[in-house]
XYZ file of C-alpha atoms in Angstrom:
722
model
C 14.905 -1.167 -17.224
C 13.077 -3.391 -14.733
C 9.755 -2.022 -13.594
C 9.414 -1.218 -9.911
C 6.920 -3.587 -8.294
C 6.929 -6.012 -11.221
C 9.479 -8.430 -9.764
C 7.635 -11.740 -9.369
C 10.639 -13.482 -7.845
C 9.314 -12.295 -4.464
C 6.468 -14.655 -3.579
C 4.715 -11.838 -1.715
C 4.150 -9.954 -4.996
C 1.186 -11.327 -6.991
C 1.471 -12.143 -10.657
C -0.602 -10.249 -13.216
C -3.159 -13.088 -13.417
C -3.367 -13.323 -9.633
C -4.189 -9.624 -9.549
C -7.406 -10.347 -11.473
C -8.649 -12.933 -8.991
C -11.755 -11.940 -7.056
C -12.911 -9.289 -9.519
C -16.424 -9.443 -10.919
C -16.822 -9.419 -14.739
C -17.227 -5.635 -14.977
C -14.343 -4.896 -12.609
C -12.225 -7.316 -14.641
C -13.092 -5.364 -17.800
C -11.814 -2.207 -16.105
C -8.562 -3.915 -15.099
C -7.953 -5.308 -18.586
C -8.970 -2.248 -20.621
C -6.148 -0.883 -22.830
C -4.168 2.038 -21.426
C -5.818 4.676 -23.564
C -8.828 6.857 -22.766
C -11.242 4.925 -20.491
C -14.347 6.238 -18.730
C -15.844 4.140 -15.942
C -19.292 5.089 -14.688
C -19.326 3.537 -11.235
C -22.414 3.554 -9.039
C -22.288 3.850 -5.257
C -20.836 0.802 -3.521
C -19.783 -0.938 -6.737
C -16.080 -1.312 -5.887
C -14.636 1.466 -8.044
C -11.511 1.840 -5.893
C -10.962 -1.908 -6.116
C -11.366 -1.792 -9.892
C -8.938 1.080 -10.540
C -6.262 -0.139 -8.109
C -6.371 -3.601 -9.709
C -6.191 -1.936 -13.122
C -2.965 -0.191 -12.126
C -1.604 -3.318 -10.415
C -2.360 -5.507 -13.447
C -0.625 -3.063 -15.770
C 2.441 -2.981 -13.513
C 2.708 -6.745 -12.922
C 2.117 -7.466 -16.616
C 4.969 -5.100 -17.511
C 2.672 -2.779 -19.485
C 3.258 0.362 -17.444
C 5.941 1.741 -15.157
C 4.379 2.571 -11.763
C 6.634 5.612 -11.375
C 4.947 7.106 -14.453
C 1.427 6.827 -12.980
C -0.342 9.756 -11.310
C -3.583 8.797 -9.573
C -5.583 11.887 -8.602
C -8.527 12.214 -6.260
C -10.164 14.925 -4.169
C -9.328 14.171 -0.540
C -6.153 13.187 1.276
C -8.074 10.322 2.848
C -9.033 8.900 -0.554
C -5.489 9.388 -1.871
C -4.132 7.597 1.192
C -6.505 4.691 0.672
C -5.495 4.397 -2.982
C -1.827 4.226 -2.038
C -2.491 1.746 0.749
C -4.412 -0.612 -1.543
C -1.753 -0.437 -4.231
C 0.951 -1.357 -1.726
C -1.158 -4.314 -0.596
C -1.190 -5.424 -4.250
C 2.604 -5.271 -4.386
C 2.807 -1.972 -6.265
C 5.075 0.834 -5.141
C 6.105 4.049 -6.850
C 2.651 5.240 -7.941
C 1.910 8.845 -7.019
C -1.562 8.937 -5.405
C -2.378 12.571 -4.618
C -5.058 15.214 -4.555
C -5.079 17.811 -7.353
C -3.698 20.423 -4.946
C -1.009 18.144 -3.543
C 0.218 17.105 -6.989
C 0.210 20.707 -8.239
C 2.003 22.020 -5.137
C 4.703 19.381 -5.508
C 5.321 20.422 -9.119
C 5.118 24.141 -8.399
C 7.613 23.843 -5.536
C 9.982 21.862 -7.762
C 9.920 24.252 -10.722
C 9.631 27.607 -8.927
C 13.382 28.300 -8.378
C 14.352 27.905 -12.028
C 11.104 28.889 -13.759
C 10.257 31.945 -11.644
C 13.203 32.482 -9.303
C 13.534 33.358 -5.658
C 11.702 31.838 -2.750
C 8.209 30.549 -3.370
C 5.570 32.566 -1.456
C 3.943 31.044 1.594
C 0.646 29.243 1.040
C -2.088 30.539 3.373
C -3.827 27.968 5.544
C -6.922 30.214 5.669
C -8.309 33.129 3.676
C -10.112 34.660 6.671
C -7.603 37.309 7.726
C -6.880 38.525 4.207
C -10.600 38.666 3.369
C -11.284 40.720 6.494
C -8.544 43.185 5.487
C -9.825 43.357 1.908
C -13.411 43.960 3.026
C -12.249 46.739 5.334
C -10.405 48.422 2.444
C -13.627 48.701 0.442
C -15.828 49.646 3.400
C -17.582 46.314 3.975
C -18.265 45.292 7.579
C -17.767 41.563 8.124
C -18.473 38.882 10.688
C -17.231 35.258 10.812
C -20.238 33.926 8.892
C -19.882 36.510 6.103
C -16.135 35.860 5.860
C -16.827 32.138 5.339
C -19.360 32.953 2.617
C -16.971 35.384 0.927
C -14.213 32.753 0.984
C -16.483 30.189 -0.657
C -17.533 32.621 -3.380
C -13.925 33.630 -4.078
C -12.985 29.956 -4.370
C -15.840 29.370 -6.828
C -14.809 32.379 -8.913
C -11.162 31.332 -9.087
C -11.755 27.665 -10.001
C -14.355 28.825 -12.535
C -11.696 31.182 -13.932
C -13.769 34.296 -13.303
C -11.611 37.350 -12.566
C -12.990 40.268 -10.480
C -13.636 42.438 -13.545
C -15.901 39.765 -15.056
C -17.667 38.643 -11.875
C -20.848 40.718 -12.297
C -21.587 39.314 -15.748
C -20.719 35.743 -14.699
C -22.775 35.354 -11.526
C -26.299 35.426 -12.941
C -27.105 31.987 -11.502
C -25.239 32.580 -8.243
C -26.454 33.937 -4.918
C -23.425 35.988 -3.854
C -23.047 36.886 -0.164
C -23.035 40.571 -1.147
C -24.498 42.585 -4.005
C -22.523 41.498 -7.075
C -20.725 44.811 -7.672
C -19.768 45.047 -4.013
C -18.492 41.470 -3.944
C -16.386 42.132 -7.039
C -14.691 44.988 -5.149
C -13.974 42.719 -2.165
C -12.650 40.036 -4.528
C -10.349 42.512 -6.277
C -9.133 43.897 -2.931
C -8.516 40.347 -1.680
C -6.201 39.626 -4.605
C -4.353 42.900 -3.990
C -3.919 42.326 -0.234
C -2.710 38.809 -0.907
C -0.153 40.094 -3.393
C 0.986 42.853 -1.005
C 1.583 40.276 1.732
C 3.383 37.869 -0.602
C 0.959 34.997 -0.052
C -0.721 32.340 -2.191
C -4.048 30.614 -1.623
C -4.925 27.051 -2.612
C -6.483 28.114 -5.903
C -3.294 29.998 -6.810
C -1.419 26.695 -6.600
C -3.538 25.313 -9.438
C -3.521 28.572 -11.420
C 0.258 28.959 -11.272
C 0.901 25.313 -12.130
C -1.410 25.663 -15.142
C 0.491 28.811 -16.166
C 3.833 26.991 -15.967
C 2.536 24.107 -18.075
C 1.015 26.407 -20.709
C 3.725 29.083 -20.875
C 6.952 27.188 -20.200
C 7.388 24.417 -22.758
C 10.394 22.912 -20.942
C 8.284 22.499 -17.773
C 5.460 20.870 -19.714
C 7.860 18.467 -21.449
C 9.437 17.427 -18.152
C 6.096 16.813 -16.426
C 4.676 14.962 -19.411
C 7.795 12.767 -19.584
C 7.493 12.055 -15.849
C 3.819 11.048 -15.939
C 2.482 8.991 -18.861
C -0.642 7.444 -17.279
C -3.389 9.202 -15.319
C -6.247 7.932 -13.184
C -8.841 10.420 -11.914
C -11.308 9.335 -9.237
C -14.631 11.135 -8.548
C -14.397 12.697 -12.003
C -17.898 14.168 -11.676
C -16.418 16.644 -9.162
C -13.804 18.152 -11.513
C -14.032 21.936 -11.909
C -12.858 24.008 -14.914
C -9.483 24.868 -13.375
C -8.748 21.236 -12.476
C -9.763 20.159 -15.975
C -7.353 22.701 -17.430
C -4.577 21.389 -15.165
C -5.323 17.828 -16.218
C -5.163 18.860 -19.867
C -1.738 20.383 -19.229
C -0.510 17.196 -17.556
C -1.708 15.074 -20.451
C -0.232 17.209 -23.196
C -1.212 15.261 -26.287
C -1.362 11.951 -24.400
C -4.483 9.841 -24.055
C -3.601 7.308 -21.344
C -6.240 8.520 -18.917
C -8.801 6.563 -16.914
C -11.594 8.535 -15.268
C -14.085 7.128 -12.778
C -17.248 8.837 -11.604
C -20.999 8.823 -11.111
C -23.134 11.731 -12.269
C -25.782 10.719 -9.717
C -23.317 11.711 -6.985
C -22.651 15.232 -8.263
C -23.143 17.282 -5.092
C -20.482 19.983 -5.391
C -21.814 22.153 -8.214
C -21.903 25.094 -5.807
C -18.094 24.900 -5.573
C -17.655 24.873 -9.351
C -17.737 21.116 -10.046
C -19.117 20.226 -13.476
C -20.392 16.731 -14.187
C -20.415 17.646 -17.884
C -16.755 16.588 -18.085
C -17.781 13.050 -17.148
C -20.855 13.039 -19.366
C -18.986 14.258 -22.454
C -15.733 12.355 -21.935
C -16.252 10.086 -24.944
C -16.847 13.149 -27.137
C -13.585 14.746 -25.981
C -11.744 11.446 -26.453
C -13.282 9.717 -29.502
C -12.858 5.977 -29.307
C -12.682 5.978 -25.510
C -13.579 2.682 -23.836
C -16.846 3.137 -21.914
C -17.556 0.827 -18.973
C -20.062 0.723 -16.127
C -20.046 -0.764 -12.625
C -23.565 -1.427 -11.313
C -23.170 -4.379 -8.925
C -23.610 -2.862 -5.489
C -21.766 -4.811 -2.772
C -22.414 -2.326 0.007
C -26.142 -2.249 0.636
C -29.081 -4.604 0.973
C -31.612 -4.871 -1.886
C -34.055 -2.820 0.175
C -31.643 0.100 0.527
C -30.530 -0.166 -3.100
C -34.193 -0.172 -4.147
C -34.705 3.027 -2.187
C -31.695 4.634 -3.889
C -32.898 3.615 -7.341
C -36.354 5.012 -6.592
C -34.866 8.408 -5.750
C -33.230 8.668 -9.173
C -36.198 7.241 -11.074
C -38.348 10.093 -9.785
C -36.582 12.425 -12.207
C -35.500 11.909 -15.799
C -32.947 14.730 -15.828
C -29.882 12.474 -15.858
C -30.013 9.992 -18.713
C -26.686 8.475 -17.606
C -27.885 7.593 -14.101
C -27.134 3.962 -13.293
C -29.596 1.441 -11.889
C -27.804 -0.386 -9.094
C -28.066 -4.145 -8.570
C -27.556 -5.277 -4.979
C -25.371 -8.351 -4.492
C -26.425 -8.747 -0.852
C -29.024 -10.929 0.851
C -32.338 -9.285 1.695
C -32.476 -7.252 4.893
C -34.692 -4.802 6.752
C -36.853 -2.339 4.892
C -35.910 1.327 5.388
C -37.949 3.049 8.082
C -39.566 6.471 7.956
C -39.952 8.223 11.323
C -42.314 11.157 11.716
C -41.934 13.053 14.991
C -43.582 16.020 16.672
C -40.493 18.219 16.969
C -36.717 18.131 16.632
C -36.095 17.080 20.245
C -38.507 14.167 19.858
C -36.794 13.221 16.592
C -33.345 13.249 18.208
C -34.562 11.231 21.188
C -36.207 8.658 18.907
C -32.974 8.252 16.940
C -30.910 7.912 20.119
C -33.309 5.317 21.506
C -32.856 3.224 18.358
C -29.087 3.578 18.633
C -29.242 2.280 22.206
C -31.308 -0.680 21.051
C -28.862 -1.454 18.249
C -25.907 -1.141 20.604
C -27.651 -3.562 22.959
C -28.041 -6.039 20.112
C -24.290 -5.971 19.439
C -23.862 -3.312 16.718
C -20.696 -1.291 17.347
C -21.215 2.457 17.685
C -18.524 3.068 15.047
C -20.808 1.329 12.546
C -23.594 3.905 12.984
C -23.946 7.428 11.641
C -26.347 10.337 11.901
C -26.279 12.405 8.720
C -27.831 15.831 8.182
C -28.051 18.482 5.473
C -26.473 21.401 7.336
C -24.001 21.531 10.215
C -26.368 23.559 12.408
C -28.501 20.413 12.811
C -25.692 18.715 14.724
C -26.158 20.332 18.136
C -29.510 18.708 18.936
C -28.045 15.253 18.296
C -24.833 16.007 20.179
C -26.869 16.863 23.259
C -29.197 13.869 22.935
C -26.260 11.462 22.552
C -24.360 13.058 25.440
C -27.356 12.850 27.752
C -27.685 9.146 26.891
C -23.983 8.587 27.595
C -23.257 7.593 23.989
C -19.815 8.635 22.658
C -19.772 10.217 19.225
C -17.316 11.457 16.617
C -18.052 14.761 14.925
C -16.416 14.831 11.514
C -14.412 18.012 11.328
C -13.357 17.858 14.994
C -9.857 17.111 16.299
C -7.974 15.021 13.774
C -6.989 11.517 14.867
C -3.260 11.864 14.250
C -3.171 15.203 16.114
C -4.344 13.653 19.402
C -1.659 13.644 22.140
C -2.012 9.930 22.896
C -1.712 9.055 19.194
C 1.432 11.163 18.771
C 2.920 9.522 21.884
C 2.044 6.049 20.600
C 3.670 6.736 17.221
C 6.846 7.871 18.991
C 6.971 4.688 21.086
C 6.297 2.404 18.110
C 8.960 4.193 16.074
C 11.407 3.751 18.964
C 10.573 0.049 19.262
C 11.203 -0.363 15.521
C 14.591 1.359 15.764
C 15.600 -1.041 18.537
C 15.142 -4.060 16.261
C 17.944 -5.425 14.013
C 17.939 -3.285 10.878
C 16.211 -0.389 12.624
C 13.703 1.422 10.402
C 14.987 -0.162 7.206
C 12.568 -1.961 4.900
C 11.295 -5.355 6.028
C 13.129 -6.839 3.056
C 16.419 -6.096 4.849
C 15.664 -7.449 8.338
C 14.932 -10.927 9.657
C 11.380 -11.979 10.379
C 10.333 -10.651 13.822
C 10.054 -12.996 16.755
C 6.632 -11.638 17.697
C 3.611 -11.054 15.447
C 3.136 -7.414 14.483
C -0.072 -7.055 16.494
C 1.638 -8.222 19.682
C 4.661 -5.982 19.123
C 2.409 -2.947 18.768
C 0.395 -3.895 21.854
C 3.621 -4.208 23.837
C 4.522 -0.642 22.877
C 1.040 0.615 23.802
C 1.158 -1.229 27.129
C 4.282 0.718 28.047
C 2.163 3.903 28.055
C -0.453 2.401 30.363
C -2.874 0.982 27.812
C -4.765 -2.203 28.623
C -6.772 -4.459 26.333
C -9.781 -4.201 28.659
C -11.877 -1.057 28.159
C -12.278 1.392 31.045
C -15.690 1.909 32.582
C -17.774 4.899 31.549
C -17.124 7.478 28.847
C -15.129 10.671 28.649
C -11.482 11.490 28.111
C -10.212 8.210 29.564
C -12.432 6.194 27.235
C -11.516 8.404 24.253
C -7.806 7.782 24.910
C -8.381 4.028 25.180
C -10.375 4.012 21.929
C -7.618 5.897 20.081
C -4.971 3.367 21.125
C -7.293 0.444 20.394
C -7.674 1.823 16.855
C -3.876 1.727 16.415
C -3.762 -1.867 17.667
C -6.569 -2.716 15.236
C -4.568 -1.266 12.337
C -1.643 -3.497 13.283
C -3.950 -6.533 13.281
C -5.276 -5.585 9.835
C -1.767 -5.208 8.438
C -0.672 -8.517 9.956
C -3.728 -10.218 8.477
C -2.997 -8.909 4.973
C 0.809 -9.284 5.156
C 1.941 -11.982 7.573
C 5.612 -10.941 7.329
C 4.928 -7.273 8.134
C 7.369 -5.755 10.630
C 7.269 -2.781 12.975
C 9.244 -0.844 10.349
C 6.486 -1.548 7.819
C 3.891 -0.425 10.354
C 5.782 2.798 11.106
C 5.787 3.586 7.369
C 2.060 2.796 7.168
C 1.277 5.075 10.122
C 3.437 7.861 8.704
C 1.649 7.744 5.357
C -1.739 7.599 7.041
C -0.826 10.591 9.210
C 0.315 12.571 6.172
C -2.976 11.778 4.439
C -5.033 12.101 7.647
C -6.384 8.628 6.860
C -7.618 7.843 10.358
C -8.851 4.441 11.570
C -12.370 4.041 12.894
C -12.943 5.055 16.530
C -15.822 3.552 18.525
C -18.452 6.261 18.560
C -21.498 7.266 16.538
C -20.464 9.471 13.610
C -22.168 12.840 13.230
C -21.636 14.369 9.796
C -23.192 16.462 7.082
C -24.056 14.508 3.951
C -21.319 16.361 2.095
C -18.754 15.267 4.708
C -20.059 11.679 4.523
C -19.345 11.366 0.794
C -17.126 8.340 0.177
C -17.869 6.768 3.574
C -20.262 4.016 4.690
C -21.802 2.580 7.853
C -23.939 -0.415 8.793
C -26.721 1.796 10.132
C -27.465 5.290 8.853
C -29.937 7.800 10.255
C -30.739 10.469 7.684
C -32.426 13.146 9.790
C -34.218 16.462 9.414
C -35.841 15.554 6.096
C -38.181 18.521 5.743
C -38.799 20.902 2.878
C -36.652 23.938 3.506
C -33.772 21.811 4.788
C -33.574 19.044 2.178
C -34.082 20.550 -0.293
C -32.775 23.800 1.144
C -35.155 26.731 1.045
C -32.707 28.535 -1.263
C -32.875 25.739 -3.856
C -35.477 27.019 -6.308
C -34.307 26.269 -9.853
C -34.672 22.790 -11.419
C -30.890 22.332 -11.382
C -30.682 23.265 -7.709
C -33.510 20.896 -6.764
C -31.851 18.135 -8.790
C -28.616 18.604 -6.845
C -30.504 18.411 -3.549
C -32.097 15.154 -4.731
C -28.648 13.782 -5.560
C -27.539 14.775 -2.067
C -30.420 12.729 -0.654
C -29.296 9.835 -2.869
C -25.737 10.084 -1.563
C -27.007 10.018 2.021
C -29.119 6.920 1.405
C -26.299 5.031 -0.309
C -24.021 5.417 2.744
C -26.033 2.670 4.519
C -25.109 -1.011 4.394
C -27.740 -2.818 6.477
C -30.232 -0.404 8.016
C -31.571 2.975 6.959
C -33.826 5.273 8.957
C -35.255 8.422 7.363
C -36.675 10.895 9.875
C -38.388 14.251 9.984
C -40.318 16.366 12.479
C -43.420 18.471 12.058
C -41.951 21.465 13.873
C -38.729 22.845 15.223
C -40.001 23.240 18.781
C -43.709 23.878 19.050
C -46.591 24.151 16.629
C -46.260 21.824 13.660
C -46.032 23.812 10.450
C -43.389 21.959 8.429
C -43.842 19.532 5.560
C -41.776 16.414 5.063
C -39.209 16.536 2.294
C -40.736 16.175 -1.151
C -38.057 13.544 -1.843
C -39.648 11.169 0.680
C -42.667 10.834 -1.594
C -40.632 8.972 -4.207
C -39.411 6.574 -1.522
C -42.683 5.796 0.208
C -44.659 5.537 -3.022
C -42.341 3.352 -5.097
C -40.239 1.146 -2.790
C -41.911 -2.174 -2.157
C -41.969 -3.220 1.468
C -40.935 0.099 2.943
C -42.063 0.468 6.523
C -45.176 2.547 7.214
C -44.619 5.987 8.597
C -44.403 5.943 12.380
C -45.861 8.762 14.392
C -44.965 10.066 17.816
C -47.653 11.913 19.760
C -47.577 15.630 19.181
C -46.919 17.839 22.186
C -49.737 20.179 23.205
C -49.169 23.458 21.479
C -49.158 26.744 23.325
C -49.549 28.603 20.067
C -46.888 30.216 17.920
C -43.743 31.286 19.756
C -42.451 34.815 19.608
C -39.106 35.250 17.867
C -36.101 35.373 20.188
C -34.379 38.737 20.048
C -30.877 39.730 21.095
C -31.017 41.490 24.465
C -28.223 43.840 23.276
C -29.071 44.825 19.696
C -32.674 43.503 19.467
C -31.919 41.510 16.288
C -33.893 38.260 15.783
C -31.567 35.340 16.541
C -31.881 31.718 15.404
C -28.505 30.089 16.127
C -28.797 27.701 19.079
C -25.750 29.033 20.935
C -27.044 32.614 20.559
C -30.515 31.619 21.756
C -28.945 30.208 24.923
C -27.106 33.463 25.576
C -30.112 35.505 24.438
C -27.732 37.676 22.453
C -25.712 37.638 19.254
C -22.293 36.067 19.605
C -20.816 39.234 18.135
C -22.490 41.481 20.733
C -20.396 42.091 23.843
C -21.692 42.227 27.412
C -20.089 42.726 30.789
C -19.888 39.620 32.952
C -17.796 38.313 35.835
C -14.843 36.713 34.064
C -13.407 35.382 37.339
C -16.730 33.643 38.030
C -16.675 32.164 34.540
C -13.184 30.735 35.079
C -14.248 29.204 38.421
C -17.302 27.714 36.707
C -15.150 26.241 33.946
C -12.763 24.749 36.498
C -15.674 23.211 38.422
C -17.107 21.782 35.192
C -13.745 20.226 34.287
C -13.411 18.669 37.754
C -17.000 17.395 37.685
C -16.543 15.911 34.202
C -13.380 14.131 35.350
C -15.126 12.816 38.470
C -18.050 11.471 36.425
C -15.837 10.262 33.512
C -17.854 12.192 30.938
C -16.939 14.898 28.421
C -17.194 18.432 29.843
C -20.077 19.388 27.531
C -22.216 16.641 29.089
C -22.205 18.674 32.315
C -22.941 21.964 30.537
C -21.990 23.213 27.074
C -19.835 26.339 26.815
C -22.849 28.377 25.707
C -25.023 27.195 28.612
C -22.276 27.774 31.160
C -21.635 31.289 29.881
C -25.376 32.011 29.858
C -25.536 31.031 33.542
C -22.606 33.291 34.397
C -24.062 36.211 32.439
C -27.566 35.837 33.901
C -26.439 35.032 37.487
C -29.816 33.407 38.251
C -30.998 33.165 41.860
C -34.412 31.477 41.657
C -35.309 28.069 40.240
C -37.434 29.645 37.495
C -34.480 31.822 36.445
C -32.229 28.758 36.141
C -34.856 26.865 34.138
C -35.287 29.814 31.774
C -31.750 29.183 30.498
C -31.769 26.675 27.590
C -29.605 23.674 28.412
C -30.261 23.600 32.167
C -33.506 21.656 32.658
C -34.974 20.050 35.802
C -32.601 17.062 35.927
C -29.435 19.117 35.649
C -30.744 21.690 38.096
C -31.458 18.907 40.587
C -27.941 17.507 40.158
C -25.908 20.695 39.832
C -28.132 23.420 41.291
C -26.395 23.562 44.693
C -22.975 23.640 43.048
C -24.043 26.507 40.799
C -25.408 28.474 43.752
C -22.084 28.004 45.568
C -20.187 29.304 42.543
C -22.541 32.247 42.048
C -22.186 33.069 45.747
C -18.412 33.322 45.455
C -17.511 29.746 46.460
C -14.566 27.824 45.041
C -14.606 25.164 42.354
C -13.624 22.537 44.953
C -16.568 23.477 47.198
C -18.913 23.279 44.215
C -17.457 19.891 43.227
C -18.152 18.510 46.694
C -21.766 19.655 46.414
C -22.297 18.182 42.943
C -20.684 14.899 44.036
C -23.131 14.687 46.932
C -25.980 15.455 44.557
C -24.908 12.614 42.275
C -24.782 10.225 45.248
C -28.307 11.183 46.252
C -29.460 10.545 42.674
């Protein structure tokens, strides 16, 4: 039987030897390694995705493997989408590139009717509601934060194969969100509520697939006949349940290639165990062991910084020493600031300077340890008029303008001879792909010239520009690509949520930044208590925090700025992260620490207490409201709606996002407080002298019962006077 993708009669499909072109010696070793057990230890930025996709492509084009018998597994839909995209560019179709959950769900759905019978239960998108019900059954009062923590602990227990009855004796090294015995009761109640409602969670998908493979021999035989070759990316992140699933897929087979880097193990808290990577050659005697150490991403200065971080500890004997393949660049900079606002402003000022020198905003990122650090940078960027993208916000392919564009492009493809059939069945298009896509976008009012200002109009333009850019990339890699090809590409990207880059500074936690890279990276908030976290006390926990720092550093291509501040907002009592010592002491040519003048201190600040329940509050949004988010107060809801309408109109008039005018928390704080005097306005965090000067009259009109239109007229006049 002819192998799919191995037909070299088509001059667009490379030969096996052509597939090896452009690989470095170590990547070539990966591509040529026999299809038995292979472990590849691949450092950050060393081209591991390139190596494993070329390995698969070489095997297919050489006739060694059938692509339809390959299952390539990774941990995110984005990474799976990229794997599939690269394989198609190499002329390989038919390979299944999926996450563990996606692959397991596909198999479970297929086998359920005959192996179990009846309709397969619905898979829950979220555990929150069921956890709340379970907690109520056992007398535990919850709030959104506790529900999130309970969900995380349940997920850890299930992937670690710890049942409720054994939780207490298995959590000695954990910090459960409740007392262990109490959590075990919630966990047990959660499983019961879920069963009563006929629902499955994501961990159940893996557990049930494992059960089918281990208990139903006919299912195991069929799966093992379907998939003969496995590739597992980010193998250091495999947890015990995923390892058990992988063992079931393999059966007695040994055609498995795993790729990982123990220095990037940052998900131990979710159950990931790097020991599977470290002991792979013991589990598979005779396994080929290879390493990728040539870093193509970062300058020698940044790579030197990364190496220094790992050299400061001898815990991981398998840690790789990276070798930069780039020309020398700028030394990493350490910024020391007086407080968090000064730190954010210093970072934003540098971003403005880089933007002025021609660096695109999409090539910059601000990375932090915890999501709560984001708000300060969101406000600083907004006040400077700099657009940003918060990872975890609205997904690219869910945006209205993107959905509309996909509909128009799909319609344009249907109108061509051959419709949406493969490009192999239709004549070459009269227009280049990029132009055809731009024609479709133009029909919905898009123009190649960017609009002035920022805000919703600019965001819409950027989204459509990203689609046009994807068409240009596809045309560049495949000159004969048609609209039908592009529709398929967009559909697969949408399914995998593999979004193109949008022009804006990325804000992300270091965990969310894993697998991504930018020209310029700002790693902020580097103080003891944040990185490492104050809860990290054991050697293993500190080691994981150090690896997290390493991952953050290795996201940078050209420039790296490491910043910290001596205080949150007042007297300086914090110490810089202990991890910075290894950088400043051992990296040759690192920039001297820069200092910003400290603000005069008025002495220690009193803790902010909720005006309803008197509890000490620390969350920024709660501090603005001067109450817990869960505490209810009476306020004029009609006034709040008028204020929101005015804010929306003002944001549209100024072509800025609504939060640039006032955030939701600030606006609600104004409505709740109903200030009358200047000092009362200024006492509300998020107002400030500049905003009061610009919007003060409008706010007074609203508070006095005026309409949103009257307030808009006043704020427009205030802006003119500015």
